[in-house]
Coordinates of C-alpha atoms in Angstrom, one line a residue:
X9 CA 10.4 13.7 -0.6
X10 CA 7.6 16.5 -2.3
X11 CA 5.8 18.3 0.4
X12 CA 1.8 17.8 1.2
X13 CA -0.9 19.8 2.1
X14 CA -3.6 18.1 4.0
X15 CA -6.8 19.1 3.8
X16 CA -8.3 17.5 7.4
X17 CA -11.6 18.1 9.2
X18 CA -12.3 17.7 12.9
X19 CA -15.1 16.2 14.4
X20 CA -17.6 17.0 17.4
X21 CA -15.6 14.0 18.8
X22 CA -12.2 15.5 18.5
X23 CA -11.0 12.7 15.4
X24 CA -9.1 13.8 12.6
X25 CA -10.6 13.1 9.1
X26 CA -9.0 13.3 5.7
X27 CA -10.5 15.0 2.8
X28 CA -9.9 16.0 -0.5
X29 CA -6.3 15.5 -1.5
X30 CA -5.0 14.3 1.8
X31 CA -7.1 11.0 1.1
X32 CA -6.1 11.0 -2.3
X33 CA -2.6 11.1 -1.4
X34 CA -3.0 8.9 1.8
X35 CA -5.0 6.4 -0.4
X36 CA -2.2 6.5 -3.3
X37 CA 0.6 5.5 -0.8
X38 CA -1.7 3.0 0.8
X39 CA -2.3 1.1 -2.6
X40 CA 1.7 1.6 -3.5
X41 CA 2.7 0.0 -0.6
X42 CA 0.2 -3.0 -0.5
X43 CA 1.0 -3.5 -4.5
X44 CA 4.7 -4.0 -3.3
X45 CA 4.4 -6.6 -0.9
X46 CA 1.9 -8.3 -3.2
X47 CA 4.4 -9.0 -5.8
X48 CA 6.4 -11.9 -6.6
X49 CA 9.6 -12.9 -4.4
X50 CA 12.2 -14.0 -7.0
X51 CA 15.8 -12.5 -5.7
X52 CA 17.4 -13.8 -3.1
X53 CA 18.5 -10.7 -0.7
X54 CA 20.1 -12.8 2.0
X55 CA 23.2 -13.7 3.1
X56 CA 25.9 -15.1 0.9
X57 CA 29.1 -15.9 3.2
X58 CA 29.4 -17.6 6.5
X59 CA 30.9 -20.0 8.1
X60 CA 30.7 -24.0 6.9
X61 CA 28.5 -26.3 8.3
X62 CA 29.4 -26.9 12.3
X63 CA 29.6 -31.0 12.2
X64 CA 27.2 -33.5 14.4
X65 CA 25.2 -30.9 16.3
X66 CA 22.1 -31.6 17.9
X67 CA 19.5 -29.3 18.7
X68 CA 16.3 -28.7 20.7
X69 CA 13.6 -26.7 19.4
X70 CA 11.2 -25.3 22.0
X71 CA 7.8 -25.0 20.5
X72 CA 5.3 -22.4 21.9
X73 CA 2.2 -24.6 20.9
X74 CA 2.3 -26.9 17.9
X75 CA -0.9 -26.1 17.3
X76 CA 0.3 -22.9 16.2
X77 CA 0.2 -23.0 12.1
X78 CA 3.2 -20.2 12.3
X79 CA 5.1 -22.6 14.9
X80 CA 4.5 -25.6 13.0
X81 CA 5.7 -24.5 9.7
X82 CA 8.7 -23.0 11.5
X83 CA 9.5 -25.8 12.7
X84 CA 9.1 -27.8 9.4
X85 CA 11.7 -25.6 7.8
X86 CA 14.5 -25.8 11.2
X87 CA 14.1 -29.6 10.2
X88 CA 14.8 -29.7 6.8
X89 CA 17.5 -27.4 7.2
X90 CA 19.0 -29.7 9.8
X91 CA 19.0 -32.7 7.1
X92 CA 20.7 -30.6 4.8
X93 CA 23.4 -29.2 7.5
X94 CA 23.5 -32.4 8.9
X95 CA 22.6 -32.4 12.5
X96 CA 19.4 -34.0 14.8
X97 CA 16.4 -32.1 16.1
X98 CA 14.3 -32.5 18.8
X99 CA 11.4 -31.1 19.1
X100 CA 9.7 -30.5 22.6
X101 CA 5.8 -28.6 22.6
X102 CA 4.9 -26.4 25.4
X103 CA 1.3 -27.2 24.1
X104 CA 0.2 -23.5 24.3
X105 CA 0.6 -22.8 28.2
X106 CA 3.6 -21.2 30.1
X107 CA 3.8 -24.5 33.0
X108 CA 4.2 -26.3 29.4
X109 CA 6.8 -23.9 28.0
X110 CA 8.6 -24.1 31.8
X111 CA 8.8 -27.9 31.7
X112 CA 9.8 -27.9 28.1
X113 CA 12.7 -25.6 28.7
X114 CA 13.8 -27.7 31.8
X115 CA 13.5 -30.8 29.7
X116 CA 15.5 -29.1 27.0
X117 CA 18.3 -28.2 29.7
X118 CA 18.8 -32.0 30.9
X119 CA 19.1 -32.9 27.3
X120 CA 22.5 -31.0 26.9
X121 CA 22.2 -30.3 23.2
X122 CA 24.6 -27.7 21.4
X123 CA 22.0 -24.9 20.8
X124 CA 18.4 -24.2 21.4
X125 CA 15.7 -22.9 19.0
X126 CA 13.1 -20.9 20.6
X127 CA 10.1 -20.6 18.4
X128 CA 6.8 -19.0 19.2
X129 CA 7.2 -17.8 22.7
X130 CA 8.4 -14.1 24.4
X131 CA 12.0 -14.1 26.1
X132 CA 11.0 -12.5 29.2
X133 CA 8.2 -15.4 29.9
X134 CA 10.9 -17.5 30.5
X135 CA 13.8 -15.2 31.5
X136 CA 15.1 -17.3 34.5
X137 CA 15.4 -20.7 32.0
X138 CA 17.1 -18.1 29.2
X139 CA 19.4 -17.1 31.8
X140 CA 20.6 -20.2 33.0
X141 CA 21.0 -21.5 29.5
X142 CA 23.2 -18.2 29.1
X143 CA 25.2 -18.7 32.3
X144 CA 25.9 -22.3 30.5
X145 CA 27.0 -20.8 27.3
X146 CA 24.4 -22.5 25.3
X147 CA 23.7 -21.0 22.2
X148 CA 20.3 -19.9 21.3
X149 CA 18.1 -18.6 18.5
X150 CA 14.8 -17.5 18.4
X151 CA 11.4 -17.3 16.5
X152 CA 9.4 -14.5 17.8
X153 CA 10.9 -14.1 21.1
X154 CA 11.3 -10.4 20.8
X155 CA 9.4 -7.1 18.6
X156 CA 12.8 -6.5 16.9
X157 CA 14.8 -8.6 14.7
X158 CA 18.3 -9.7 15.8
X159 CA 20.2 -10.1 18.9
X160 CA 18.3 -10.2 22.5
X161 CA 21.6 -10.0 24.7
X162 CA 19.6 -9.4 27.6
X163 CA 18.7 -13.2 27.7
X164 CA 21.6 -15.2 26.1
X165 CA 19.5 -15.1 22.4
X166 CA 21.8 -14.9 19.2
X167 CA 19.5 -13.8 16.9
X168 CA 15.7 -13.0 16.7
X169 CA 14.3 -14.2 13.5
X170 CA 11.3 -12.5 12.4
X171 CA 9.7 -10.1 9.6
X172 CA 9.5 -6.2 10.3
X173 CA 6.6 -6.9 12.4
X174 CA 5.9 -2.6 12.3
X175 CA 5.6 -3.3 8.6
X176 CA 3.5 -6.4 8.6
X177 CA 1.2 -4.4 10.9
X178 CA 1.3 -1.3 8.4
X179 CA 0.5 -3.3 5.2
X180 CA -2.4 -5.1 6.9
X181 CA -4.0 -2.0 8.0
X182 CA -3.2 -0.3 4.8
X183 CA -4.9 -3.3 3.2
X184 CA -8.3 -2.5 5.2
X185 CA -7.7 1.0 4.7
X186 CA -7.7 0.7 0.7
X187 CA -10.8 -2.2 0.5
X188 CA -13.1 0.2 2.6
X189 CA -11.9 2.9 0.6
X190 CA -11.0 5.0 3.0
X191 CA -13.4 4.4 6.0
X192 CA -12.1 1.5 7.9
X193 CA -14.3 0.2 10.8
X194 CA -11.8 -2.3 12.4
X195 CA -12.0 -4.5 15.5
X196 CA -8.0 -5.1 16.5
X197 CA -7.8 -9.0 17.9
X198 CA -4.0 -9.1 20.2
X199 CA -2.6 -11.6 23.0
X200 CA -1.2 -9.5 25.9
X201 CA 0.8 -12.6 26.8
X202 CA 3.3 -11.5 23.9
X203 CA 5.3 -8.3 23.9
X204 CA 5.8 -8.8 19.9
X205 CA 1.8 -9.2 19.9
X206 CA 1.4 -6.0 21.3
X207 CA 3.3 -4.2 19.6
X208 CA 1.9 -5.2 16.4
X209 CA -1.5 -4.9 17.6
X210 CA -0.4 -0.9 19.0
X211 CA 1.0 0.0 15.4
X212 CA -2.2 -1.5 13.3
X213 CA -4.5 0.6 15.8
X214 CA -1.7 3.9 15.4
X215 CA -2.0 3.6 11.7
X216 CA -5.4 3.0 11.5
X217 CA -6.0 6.7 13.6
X218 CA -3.5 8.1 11.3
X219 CA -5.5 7.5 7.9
X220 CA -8.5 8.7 9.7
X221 CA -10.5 5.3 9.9
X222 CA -12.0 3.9 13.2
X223 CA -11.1 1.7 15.8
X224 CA -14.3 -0.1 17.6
X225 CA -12.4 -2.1 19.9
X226 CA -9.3 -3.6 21.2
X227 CA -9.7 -6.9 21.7
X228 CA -7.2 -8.7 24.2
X229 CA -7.8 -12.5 24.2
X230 CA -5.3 -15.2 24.1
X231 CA -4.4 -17.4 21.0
X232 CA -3.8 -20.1 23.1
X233 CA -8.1 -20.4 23.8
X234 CA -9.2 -19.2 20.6
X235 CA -11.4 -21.9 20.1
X236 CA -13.3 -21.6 22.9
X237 CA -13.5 -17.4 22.9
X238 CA -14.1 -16.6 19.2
X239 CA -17.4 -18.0 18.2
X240 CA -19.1 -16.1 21.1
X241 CA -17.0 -12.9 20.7
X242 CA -17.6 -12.7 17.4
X243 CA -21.7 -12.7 18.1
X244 CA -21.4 -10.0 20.5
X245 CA -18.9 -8.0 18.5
X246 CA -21.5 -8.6 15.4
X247 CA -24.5 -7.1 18.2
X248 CA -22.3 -4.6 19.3
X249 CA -21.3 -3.0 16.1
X250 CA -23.2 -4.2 12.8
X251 CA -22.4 -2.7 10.4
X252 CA -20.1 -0.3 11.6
X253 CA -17.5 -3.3 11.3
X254 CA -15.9 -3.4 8.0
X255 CA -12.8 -5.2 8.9
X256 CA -11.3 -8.0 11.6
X257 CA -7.6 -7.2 11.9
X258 CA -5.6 -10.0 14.2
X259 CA -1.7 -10.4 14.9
X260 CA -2.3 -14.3 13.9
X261 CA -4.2 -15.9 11.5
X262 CA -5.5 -18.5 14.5
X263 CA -8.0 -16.2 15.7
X264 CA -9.9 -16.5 11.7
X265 CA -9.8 -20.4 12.6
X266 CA -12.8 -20.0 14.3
X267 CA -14.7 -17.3 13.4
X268 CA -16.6 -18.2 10.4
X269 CA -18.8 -20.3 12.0
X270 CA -20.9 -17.2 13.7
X271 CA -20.4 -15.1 10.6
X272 CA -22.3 -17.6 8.7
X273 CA -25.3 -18.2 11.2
X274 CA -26.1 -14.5 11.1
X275 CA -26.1 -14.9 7.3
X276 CA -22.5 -13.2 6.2
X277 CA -21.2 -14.8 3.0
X278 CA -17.8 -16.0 2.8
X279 CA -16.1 -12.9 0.9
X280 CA -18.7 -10.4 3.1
X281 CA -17.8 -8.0 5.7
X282 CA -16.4 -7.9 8.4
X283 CA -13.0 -8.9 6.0
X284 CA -10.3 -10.6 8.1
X285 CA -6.6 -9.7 7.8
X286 CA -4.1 -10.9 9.8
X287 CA -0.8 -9.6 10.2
X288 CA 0.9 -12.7 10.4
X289 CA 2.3 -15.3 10.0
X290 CA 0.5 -17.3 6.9
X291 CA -1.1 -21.0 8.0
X292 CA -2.1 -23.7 5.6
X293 CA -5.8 -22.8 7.2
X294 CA -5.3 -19.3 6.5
X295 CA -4.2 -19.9 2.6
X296 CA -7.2 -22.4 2.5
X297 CA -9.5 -19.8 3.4
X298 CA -8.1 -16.9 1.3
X299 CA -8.8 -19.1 -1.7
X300 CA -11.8 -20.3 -1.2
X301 CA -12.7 -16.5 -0.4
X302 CA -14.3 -18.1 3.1
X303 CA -13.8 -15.4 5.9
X304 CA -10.4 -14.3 5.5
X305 CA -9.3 -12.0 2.3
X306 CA -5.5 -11.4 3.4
X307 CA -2.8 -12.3 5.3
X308 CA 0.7 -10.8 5.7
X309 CA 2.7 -14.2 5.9
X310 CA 6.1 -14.8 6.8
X311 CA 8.0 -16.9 4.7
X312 CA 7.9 -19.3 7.5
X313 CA 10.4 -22.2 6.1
X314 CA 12.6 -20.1 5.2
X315 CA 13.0 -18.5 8.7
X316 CA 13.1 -21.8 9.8
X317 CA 16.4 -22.3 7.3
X318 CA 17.6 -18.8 8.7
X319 CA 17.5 -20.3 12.5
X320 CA 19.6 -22.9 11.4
X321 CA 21.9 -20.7 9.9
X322 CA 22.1 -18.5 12.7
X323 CA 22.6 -21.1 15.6
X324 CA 25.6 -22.3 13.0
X325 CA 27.2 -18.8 13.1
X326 CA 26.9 -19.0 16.7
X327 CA 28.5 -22.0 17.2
X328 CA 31.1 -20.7 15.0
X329 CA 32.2 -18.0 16.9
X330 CA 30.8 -15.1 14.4
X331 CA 28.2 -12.3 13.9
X332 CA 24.5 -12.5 13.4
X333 CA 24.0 -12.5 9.6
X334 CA 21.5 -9.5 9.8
X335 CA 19.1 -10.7 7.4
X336 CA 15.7 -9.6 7.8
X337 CA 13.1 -11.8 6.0
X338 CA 10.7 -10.7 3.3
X339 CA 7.0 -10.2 4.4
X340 CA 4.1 -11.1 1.4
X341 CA 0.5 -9.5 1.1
X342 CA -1.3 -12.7 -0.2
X343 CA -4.7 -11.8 -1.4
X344 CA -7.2 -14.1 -3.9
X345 CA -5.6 -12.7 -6.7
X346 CA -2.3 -13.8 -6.0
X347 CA -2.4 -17.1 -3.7
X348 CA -1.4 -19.8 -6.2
X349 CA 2.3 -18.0 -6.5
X350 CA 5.6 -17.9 -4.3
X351 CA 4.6 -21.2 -2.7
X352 CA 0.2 -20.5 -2.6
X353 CA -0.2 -24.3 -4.2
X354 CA 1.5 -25.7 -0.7
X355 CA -1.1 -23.2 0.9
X356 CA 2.2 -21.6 2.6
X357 CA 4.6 -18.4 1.7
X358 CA 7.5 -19.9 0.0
X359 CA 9.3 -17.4 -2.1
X360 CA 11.0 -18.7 -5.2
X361 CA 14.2 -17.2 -4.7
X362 CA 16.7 -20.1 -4.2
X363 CA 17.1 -19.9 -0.4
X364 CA 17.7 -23.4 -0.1
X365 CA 20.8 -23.1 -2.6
X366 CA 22.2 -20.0 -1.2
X367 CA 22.1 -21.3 2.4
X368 CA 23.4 -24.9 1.2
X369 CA 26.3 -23.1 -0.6
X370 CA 27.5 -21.4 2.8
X371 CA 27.4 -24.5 4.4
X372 CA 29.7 -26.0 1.9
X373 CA 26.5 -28.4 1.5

């Protein structure tokens, strides 16, 4: 890798600013990196071999909150998968609280099924259900249970499924980073209730210092009220900063859900500033809104039915007897000017790269 010299200048307020051909070279890799996971997802760089389909399984899947456009398209893609691997699904909804997860899981556990599927919610919420489900030998998979992708041995889960949530959280803030060209004024919307939220929140704000653009605020506020907390946080943070705020960046695209709505009434056009980007997980609402260039210009999506085929594959290998496939799924930058591709007409991230063949062939399907 060719050495650097940054030029950087200090401020009366102790921040580090780039100049000169540091921000040409920070600006260069920024643009390089956003222009790869903007492009087209045609090969298929998953697994290949595994075991054959595990016969007349039934499974639970342990939604987070329905309500959830990541969680629900999750969950679409566990259930086709299941058709094609041949096995039932139920599907039980904490409905966005943890008493809801609790009961869900406990409901789960007197169904007896031969794996579980969490999807949406942290491990550690619900450690003591994990670890009896472990203690039974009950396989389980999960959907953002953890910040890392594969197993969570501490609690009984398989494999993780996620994206590289670090580089979801680098490309959106590279994103803001290259549309304010250069001088970012971001307000960094996270859910505390979620170690995986956090984290993704903490590396948007880290790389946002590190190319020299500003943080306003760190916004904790759950997903699960939303609709109740945005419209009137979004008025104060419009008071509070003007603008000084160039750019929304969120772990979820829920939070846009309900933002436009005060952008508008204070006279911001659709397309206008602050720009929202979310670094995850790419909802029909969220592709709505990209297109119609009505407050939200990017998200990083997840190729959520996909990961709902990996789960499936997964909890197979599990009840199998073998190893986590180690497949980490690809992450897309979907802007305006490439939403109708790699699924953007079903207003979801759908790469055309044959998944659905690939995993079908393992399965002897």
């Amino acid at each position: 890798m060719k050495r650097r010299h940054f030029l950087q200048l200090t401020t009366a307020l102790g921040m580090v600013v780039m100049a000169g051909p540091a921000l040409a070279d920070a600006m260069a890799d920024a643009k390089a990196m956003v222009a790869k996971y903007a492009s087209k997802v045609e090969k298929w760089d998953g697994p290949t071999t595994g075991p054959k389909a595990q016969a007349s399984k039934t499974i639970v899947i342990l939604a987070a909150d329905m309500k959830n456009g990541g969680i629900l398209g999750v969950t679409n893609g566990i259930q086709e998968a299941a058709k094609a691997i041949g096995w039932k699904v139920t599907v039980l909804d904490g409905a966005g609280s943890i008493d809801g997860r609790t009961a869900a899981f406990g409901q789960a556990m007197t169904l007896k099924p031969d794996g579980i599927i969490i999807n949406g919610f942290d491990a550690v919420e619900q450690k003591p259900a994990m670890e009896a489900a472990k203690k039974a030998k009950l396989p389980m998979v999960s959907w953002h249970a953890a910040s890392a992708v594969g197993p969570v041995d501490e609690v009984g889960v398989f494999a993780n499924v996620t994206t590289d949530a670090m580089e979801v959280s680098k490309a959106a803030a590279n994103w803001a980073f290259v549309d304010a060209a250069g001088k970012p004024g971001v307000v960094i919307f996270t859910d505390s209730t979620y170690a995986i939220a956090i984290a993704k929140a903490d590396r948007m704000k880290q790389e946002i210092d590190k190319l020299g653009g500003t943080v306003l605020e760190y916004v904790d506020t759950p997903i699960a009220e939303t609709s109740q907390r945005m419209p009137q946080l979004t008025t104060t943070l419009l008071q509070k900063y003007g603008a000084k705020w160039t750019h929304s960046l969120a772990i979820n695209d829920i939070y846009f859900d309900f933002m436009g709505p005060s952008l508008a009434a204070v006279g911001i056009k659709g397309d206008g500033a602050p720009k929202a980007v979310a670094a995850g997980d790419g909802s029909e609402g969220a592709y709505q809104r990209i297109r119609a260039k009505q407050y939200q210009a990017v998200t990083v999506a997840e190729p959520l039915n996909l990961q709902g085929w990996q789960l499936v594959d997964e909890l197979n290998r599990a009840l199998a007897g073998e190893k986590w496939s180690g497949y980490v799924s690809p992450l897309h930058v979907v802007t305006t000017q490439n939403v109708e591709f790699d699924g953007g007409p079903k207003n979801t991230f759908d790469p055309d790269n044959g998944y659905r063949d690939a995993y079908k062939k393992i399965w002897g399907k």
